Every structure is written in C-alpha cells, then in structure tokens.
Short mmCIF file of C-alpha atoms in Angstrom, two decimals:
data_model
loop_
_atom_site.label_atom_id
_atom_site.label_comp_id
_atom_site.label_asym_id
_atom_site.label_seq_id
_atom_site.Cartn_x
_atom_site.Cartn_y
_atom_site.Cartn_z
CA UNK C 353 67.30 114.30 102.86
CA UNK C 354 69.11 111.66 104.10
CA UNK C 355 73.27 110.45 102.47
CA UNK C 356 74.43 107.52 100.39
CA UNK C 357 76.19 105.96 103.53
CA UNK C 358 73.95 102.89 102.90
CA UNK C 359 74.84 102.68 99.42
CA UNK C 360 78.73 103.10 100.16
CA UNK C 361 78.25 99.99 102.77
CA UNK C 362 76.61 97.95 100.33
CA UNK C 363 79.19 98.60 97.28
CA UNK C 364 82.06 97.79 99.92
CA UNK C 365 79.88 94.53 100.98
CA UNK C 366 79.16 93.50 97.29
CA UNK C 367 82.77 93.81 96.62
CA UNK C 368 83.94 91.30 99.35
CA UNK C 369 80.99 88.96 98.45
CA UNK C 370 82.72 88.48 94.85
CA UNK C 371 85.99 87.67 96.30
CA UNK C 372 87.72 90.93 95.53
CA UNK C 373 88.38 94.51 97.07
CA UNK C 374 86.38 97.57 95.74
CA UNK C 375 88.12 99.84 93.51
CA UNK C 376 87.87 103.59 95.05
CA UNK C 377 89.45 106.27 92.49
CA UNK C 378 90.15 110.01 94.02
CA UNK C 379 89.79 112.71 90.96
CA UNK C 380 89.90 116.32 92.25
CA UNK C 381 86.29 118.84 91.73
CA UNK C 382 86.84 121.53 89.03
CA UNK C 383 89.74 120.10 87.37
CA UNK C 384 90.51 120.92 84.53
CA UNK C 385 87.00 122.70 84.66
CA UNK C 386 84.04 121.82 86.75
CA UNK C 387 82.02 120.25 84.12
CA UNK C 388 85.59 118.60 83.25
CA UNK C 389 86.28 117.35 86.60
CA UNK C 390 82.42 115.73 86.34
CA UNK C 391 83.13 114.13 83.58
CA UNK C 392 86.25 112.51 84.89
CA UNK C 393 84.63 111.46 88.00
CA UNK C 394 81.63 109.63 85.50
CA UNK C 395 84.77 107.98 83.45
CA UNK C 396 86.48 106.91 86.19
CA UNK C 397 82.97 105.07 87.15
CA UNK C 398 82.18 103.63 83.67
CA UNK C 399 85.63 101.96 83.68
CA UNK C 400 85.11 99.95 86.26
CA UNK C 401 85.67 102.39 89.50
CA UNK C 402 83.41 101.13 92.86
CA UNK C 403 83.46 104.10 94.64
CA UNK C 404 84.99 107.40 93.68
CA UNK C 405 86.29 110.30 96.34
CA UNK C 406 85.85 113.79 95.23
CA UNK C 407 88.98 116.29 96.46
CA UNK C 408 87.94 119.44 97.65
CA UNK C 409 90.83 121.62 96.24
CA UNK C 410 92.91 123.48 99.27
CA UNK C 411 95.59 125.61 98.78
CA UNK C 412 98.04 123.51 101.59
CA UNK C 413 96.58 119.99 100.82
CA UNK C 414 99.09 118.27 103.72
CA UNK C 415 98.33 114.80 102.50
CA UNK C 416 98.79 115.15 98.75
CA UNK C 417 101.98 115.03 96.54
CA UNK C 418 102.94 117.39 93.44
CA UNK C 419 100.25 115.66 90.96
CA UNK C 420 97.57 116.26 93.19
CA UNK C 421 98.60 119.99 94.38
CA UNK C 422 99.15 121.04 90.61
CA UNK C 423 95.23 119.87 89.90
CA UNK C 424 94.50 121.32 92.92
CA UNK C 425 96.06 125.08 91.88
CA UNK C 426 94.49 124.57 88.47
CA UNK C 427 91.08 124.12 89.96
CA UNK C 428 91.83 126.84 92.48
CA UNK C 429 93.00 129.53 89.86
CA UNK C 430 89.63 128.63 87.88
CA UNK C 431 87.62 129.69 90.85
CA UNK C 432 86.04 126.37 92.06
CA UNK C 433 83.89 126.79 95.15
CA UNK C 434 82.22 124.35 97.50
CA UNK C 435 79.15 124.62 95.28
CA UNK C 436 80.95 123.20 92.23
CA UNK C 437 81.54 120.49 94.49
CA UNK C 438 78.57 119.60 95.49
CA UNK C 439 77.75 119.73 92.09
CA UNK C 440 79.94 117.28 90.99
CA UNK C 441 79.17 115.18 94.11
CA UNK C 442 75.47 115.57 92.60
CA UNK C 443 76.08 115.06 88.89
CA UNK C 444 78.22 112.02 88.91
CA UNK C 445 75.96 110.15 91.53
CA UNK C 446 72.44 110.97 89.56
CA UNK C 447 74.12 109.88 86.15
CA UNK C 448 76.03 106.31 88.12
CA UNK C 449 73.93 105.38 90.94
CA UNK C 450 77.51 104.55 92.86
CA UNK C 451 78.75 105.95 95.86
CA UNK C 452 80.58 109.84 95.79
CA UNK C 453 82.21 110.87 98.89
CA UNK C 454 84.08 114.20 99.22
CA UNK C 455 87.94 114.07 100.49
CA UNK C 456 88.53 117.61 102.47
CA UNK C 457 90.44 119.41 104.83
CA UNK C 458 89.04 120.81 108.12
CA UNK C 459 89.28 124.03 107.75
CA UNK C 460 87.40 124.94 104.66
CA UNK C 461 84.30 122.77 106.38
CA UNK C 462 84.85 124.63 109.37
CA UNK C 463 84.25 128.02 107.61
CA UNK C 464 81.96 127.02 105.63
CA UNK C 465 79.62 125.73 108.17
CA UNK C 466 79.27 121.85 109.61
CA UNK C 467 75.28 121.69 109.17
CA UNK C 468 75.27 123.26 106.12
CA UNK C 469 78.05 121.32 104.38
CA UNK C 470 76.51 118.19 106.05
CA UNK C 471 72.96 119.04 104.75
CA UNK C 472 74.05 120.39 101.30
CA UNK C 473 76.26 116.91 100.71
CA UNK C 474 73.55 114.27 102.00
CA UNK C 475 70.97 116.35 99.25
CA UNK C 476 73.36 116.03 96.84
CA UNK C 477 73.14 112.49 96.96
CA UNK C 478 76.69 111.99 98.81
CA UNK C 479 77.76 109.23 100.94
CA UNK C 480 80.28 110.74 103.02
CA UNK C 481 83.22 112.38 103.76
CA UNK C 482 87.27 111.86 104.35
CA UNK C 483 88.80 113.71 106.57
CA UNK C 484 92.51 113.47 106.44
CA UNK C 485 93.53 116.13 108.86
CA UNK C 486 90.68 115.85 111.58
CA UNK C 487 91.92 114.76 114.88
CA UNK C 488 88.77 112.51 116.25
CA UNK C 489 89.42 113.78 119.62
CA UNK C 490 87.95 117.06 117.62
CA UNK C 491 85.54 115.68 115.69
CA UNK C 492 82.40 114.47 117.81
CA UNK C 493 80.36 118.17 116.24
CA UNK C 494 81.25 116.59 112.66
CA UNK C 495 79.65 113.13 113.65
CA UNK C 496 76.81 114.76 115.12
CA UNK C 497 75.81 116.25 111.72
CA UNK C 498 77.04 113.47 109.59
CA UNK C 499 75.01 110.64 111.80
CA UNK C 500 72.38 112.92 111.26
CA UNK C 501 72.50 113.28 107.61
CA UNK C 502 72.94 109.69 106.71
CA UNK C 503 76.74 110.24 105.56
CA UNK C 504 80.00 108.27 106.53
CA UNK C 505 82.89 109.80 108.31
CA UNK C 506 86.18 108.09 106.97
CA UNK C 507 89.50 108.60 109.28
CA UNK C 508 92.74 108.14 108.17
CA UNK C 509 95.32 105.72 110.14
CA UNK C 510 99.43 105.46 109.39
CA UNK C 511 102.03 102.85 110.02
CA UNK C 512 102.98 105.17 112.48
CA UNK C 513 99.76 104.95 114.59
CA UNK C 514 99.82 102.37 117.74
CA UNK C 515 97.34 100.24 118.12
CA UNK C 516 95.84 101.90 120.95
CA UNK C 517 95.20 104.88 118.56
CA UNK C 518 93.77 102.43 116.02
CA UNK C 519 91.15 101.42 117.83
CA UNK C 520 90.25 104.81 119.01
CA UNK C 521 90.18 105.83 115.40
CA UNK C 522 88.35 102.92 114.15
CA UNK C 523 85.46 103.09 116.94
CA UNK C 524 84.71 106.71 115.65
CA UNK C 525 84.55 106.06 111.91
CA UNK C 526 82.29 104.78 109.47
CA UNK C 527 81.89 103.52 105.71
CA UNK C 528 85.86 102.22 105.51
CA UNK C 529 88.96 103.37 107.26
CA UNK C 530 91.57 104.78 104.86
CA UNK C 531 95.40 102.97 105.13
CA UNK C 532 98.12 104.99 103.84
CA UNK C 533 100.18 102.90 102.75
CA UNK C 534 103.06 104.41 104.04
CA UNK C 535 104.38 107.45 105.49
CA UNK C 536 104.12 110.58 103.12
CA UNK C 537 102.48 112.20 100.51
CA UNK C 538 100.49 111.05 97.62
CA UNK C 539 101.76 110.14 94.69
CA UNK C 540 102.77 107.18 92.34
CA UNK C 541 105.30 104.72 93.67
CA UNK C 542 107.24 101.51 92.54
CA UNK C 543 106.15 99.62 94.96
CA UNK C 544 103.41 99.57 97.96
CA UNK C 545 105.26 97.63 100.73
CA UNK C 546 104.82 95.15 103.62
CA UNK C 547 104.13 98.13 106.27
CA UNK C 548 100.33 98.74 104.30
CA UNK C 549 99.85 94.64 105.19
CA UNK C 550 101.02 95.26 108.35
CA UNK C 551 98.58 98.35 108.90
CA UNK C 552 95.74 96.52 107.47
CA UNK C 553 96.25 93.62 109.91
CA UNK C 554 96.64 95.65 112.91
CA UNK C 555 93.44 98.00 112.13
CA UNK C 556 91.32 94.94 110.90
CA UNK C 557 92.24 93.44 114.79
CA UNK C 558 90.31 96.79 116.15
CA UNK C 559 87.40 97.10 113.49
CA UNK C 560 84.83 95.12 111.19
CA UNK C 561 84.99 98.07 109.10
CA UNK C 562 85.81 97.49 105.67
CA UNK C 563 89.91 98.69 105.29
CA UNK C 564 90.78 100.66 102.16
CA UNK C 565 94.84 101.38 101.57
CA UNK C 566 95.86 104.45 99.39
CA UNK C 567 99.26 106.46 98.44
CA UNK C 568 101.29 104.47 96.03
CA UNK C 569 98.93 102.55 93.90
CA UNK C 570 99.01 103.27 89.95
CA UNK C 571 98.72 100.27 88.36
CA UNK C 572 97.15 96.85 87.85
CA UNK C 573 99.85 94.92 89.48
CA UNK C 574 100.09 96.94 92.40
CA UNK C 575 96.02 97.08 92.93
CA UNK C 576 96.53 93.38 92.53
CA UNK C 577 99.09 93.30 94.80
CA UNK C 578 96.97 95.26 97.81
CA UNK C 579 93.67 93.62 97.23
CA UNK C 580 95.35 90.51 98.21
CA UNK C 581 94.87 91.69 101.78
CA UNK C 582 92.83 95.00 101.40
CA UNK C 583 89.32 95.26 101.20
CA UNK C 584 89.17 98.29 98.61
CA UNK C 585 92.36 100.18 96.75
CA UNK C 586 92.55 103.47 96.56
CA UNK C 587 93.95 105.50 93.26
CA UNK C 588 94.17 109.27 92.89
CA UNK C 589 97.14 110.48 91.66
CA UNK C 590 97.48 107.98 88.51
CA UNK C 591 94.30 108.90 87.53
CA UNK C 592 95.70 112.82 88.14
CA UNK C 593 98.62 112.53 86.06
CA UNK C 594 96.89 110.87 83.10
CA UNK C 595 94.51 113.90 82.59
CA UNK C 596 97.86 116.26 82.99
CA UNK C 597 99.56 114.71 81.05
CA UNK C 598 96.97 113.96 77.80
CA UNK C 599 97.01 116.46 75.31
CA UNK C 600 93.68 117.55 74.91
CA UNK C 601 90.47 116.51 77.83
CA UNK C 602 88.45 113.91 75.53
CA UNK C 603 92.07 112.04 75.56
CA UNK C 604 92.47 112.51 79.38
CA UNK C 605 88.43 111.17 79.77
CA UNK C 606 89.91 107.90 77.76
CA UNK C 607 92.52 107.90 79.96
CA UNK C 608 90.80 107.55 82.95
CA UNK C 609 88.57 105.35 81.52
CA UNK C 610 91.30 103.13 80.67
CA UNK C 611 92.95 103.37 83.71
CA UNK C 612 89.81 102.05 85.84
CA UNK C 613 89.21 99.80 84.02
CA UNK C 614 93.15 97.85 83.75
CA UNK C 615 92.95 98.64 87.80
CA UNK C 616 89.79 96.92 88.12
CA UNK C 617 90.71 94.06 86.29
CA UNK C 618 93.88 94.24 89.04
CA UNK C 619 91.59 94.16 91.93
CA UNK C 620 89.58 90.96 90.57
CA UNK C 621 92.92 89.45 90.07
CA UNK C 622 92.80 89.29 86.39
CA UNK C 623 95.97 91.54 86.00
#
C-alpha cells in the first residue's frame, strides 16, 4: 500500500492557491492516553488544522522544550509503543481524510526496522515522516523505503545552516522542509524573529519545496505574522500546554479545538 505523500502535496498546494500558508499542528501519540492523544490529533483537524505531525515520544527528544518532554514522559510512563502510533497515524487520517505525518527520532526507527516502519506507516494511511536528528549524508536507506512506500521525508534546516548545506538538504527532501525558527528548543515564545524570514528566503533560493517554519509560534498574531512569508506554520507546543494545563481531557479537546481554529484564522490573515 502506497503513503499519503500525494495528499500532503496537494493540502500544501491548495493552501498557497487560496493565498495563505497551511496550518500544520504537532500533538504527541499516547498523550494523555492513546485514544486521548487520537482524539486531540482529530480536534486539532476539525478546528481548522491542514496538516497535523504526530510525535513519536523519546525519552531524549533533542529538539523539543519542557512542554513537549513532559507529554512525552506522560506518554512514555503509560507504555505507548510504535503500534499506538501507527494507530493514531491510522485513526485520525480514516476519520479526516487530511494528511498525518509522524515526527521521530532516528534511533527508535532504526531499531525498530526501516522497511517495516516504512511499510506499517504508508498502510496506515500516513504521508510521511520528520526527521529532526537524521543527518542526510545518513539517510539515502530511509529514502529508499520511503520513495518506495509513497511517503515524504521532511529535513530540518537552522539559521545556522549555510547555504551550501541548504541546498544539499533541500535536494534530498520531500513534502515541505521544516524552518526552525530559530536556534533552540521548542516551545512558546514572544516573538518569532527576522532570522525565520531570513531562513525561509535563503532555503526557498535552493528549493520549490513548499517551506514550513516551527519553534515559537502560539498564537494568531504570530501565525499571522510567519505566513506572511511562510508557506505553512507549524504549532506544537501551544497546542501541548493547553491539554496540560485544562483540568479535565474533554476541556483540553476544546482547547485544541479552539486553538486551531484562532491560528487558522491567523494564517488566512483574519487575526
């Protein structure tokens, strides 16, 4: 069976051809329970989400703040397994028709198996894959198995990479390349600055890809702010701390829902 990575190119396409970047939200698998974490995935997409990226809870997530990692160990201590994330991957996509990818770390892919995670995620309906901490020097066994499968392999550039680097980055990836923002770790922030333009505008020079920034954004005015010049804007840890911090999970579910949908009224410019 082949991936979504058709479906994920045509979201990211239907976005642009309305004048506006495509909201991605991030919500972690098996938090605060597997069906939980489902259901938060499916709120985030009735609110008005485009895309939404499933975390694969590690126990050293190098990319992700405090709000993240405390979902994370929360999901961990309940005893989620690559299976409940599939499961969500398979769940949210069957009951939204939109595009699911998986955000992971190398190493629990590389135990688990490239062909069968590859094989297991394009059955479940997925569209791809982010892989924060793969070097693409490393990663032509991944692309092999992802081509295959009809799934998209997302890289991650910095304001620190050179524009040599960019390019080599871009030319390997598929479905959108992820901007952070800014040097660091996930999280919420006051403001996303001028170095995510400046990203954007050097990695657009090097790609046709569609270019998605994330770490920072929590809000309408600051999705407003980066779709002026980003094709999609990516939320996670808003979306986190709203579930953490409701008091029961139908509030958190609202939460989310509510959140999508004031951050897609941000990326349409409506804010």
């Amino acid at each position: 069976m082949s991936g979504n990575v058709q479906l994920l190119n045509d979201t990211l396409a239907a976005a642009k051809s309305e004048g506006r970047a495509a909201l991605i939200a991030y919500l972690p698998a098996g938090f605060p329970t597997v069906t939980g974490g489902i259901e938060a995935v499916k709120a985030a997409l009735d609110g008005g989400a485009d895309v939404v990226e499933v975390g694969l809870p590690h126990s050293d997530p190098v990319l992700d703040g405090p709000v993240i990692q405390t979902a994370d160990d929360i999901a961990l201590r309940g005893g989620v397994r690559i299976a409940d994330v599939m499961r969500t991957v398979r769940e949210a996509h069957e009951a939204t028709g939109k595009p699911i990818l998986v955000m992971t770390y190398w190493n629990p892919i590389d135990r688990y198996g490239v062909e069968r995670f590859t094989a297991e995620l394009a059955e479940a309906g997925g569209a791809g894959c982010i892989l924060p901490d793969l070097p693409v020097q490393e990663s032509a066994l991944w692309r092999e198995h992802a081509d295959k499968h009809g799934l998209a392999t997302v890289f991650v550039v910095a304001p620190s990479s050179k524009d040599a680097r960019l390019a080599e980055i871009t030319a390997a990836g598929s479905g959108f390349v992820y901007a952070a923002s800014l040097m660091g770790v996930t999280g919420t922030r006051e403001s996303v600055g001028a170095q995510a333009e400046d990203l954007v505008r050097r990695t657009r020079a090097t790609t046709g890809t569609p270019v998605c920034v994330g770490l920072g954004v929590s809000n309408a005015a600051q999705a407003a702010e980066v779709a002026r010049f980003a094709d999609g804007v990516i939320v996670g840890s808003a979306f986190v701390k709203r579930m953490l911090e409701a008091p029961d999970d139908a509030a958190g579910l609202e939460g989310v829902r509510a959140l999508a949908a004031d951050l897609a009224k941000g990326v349409r410019g409506q804010a």
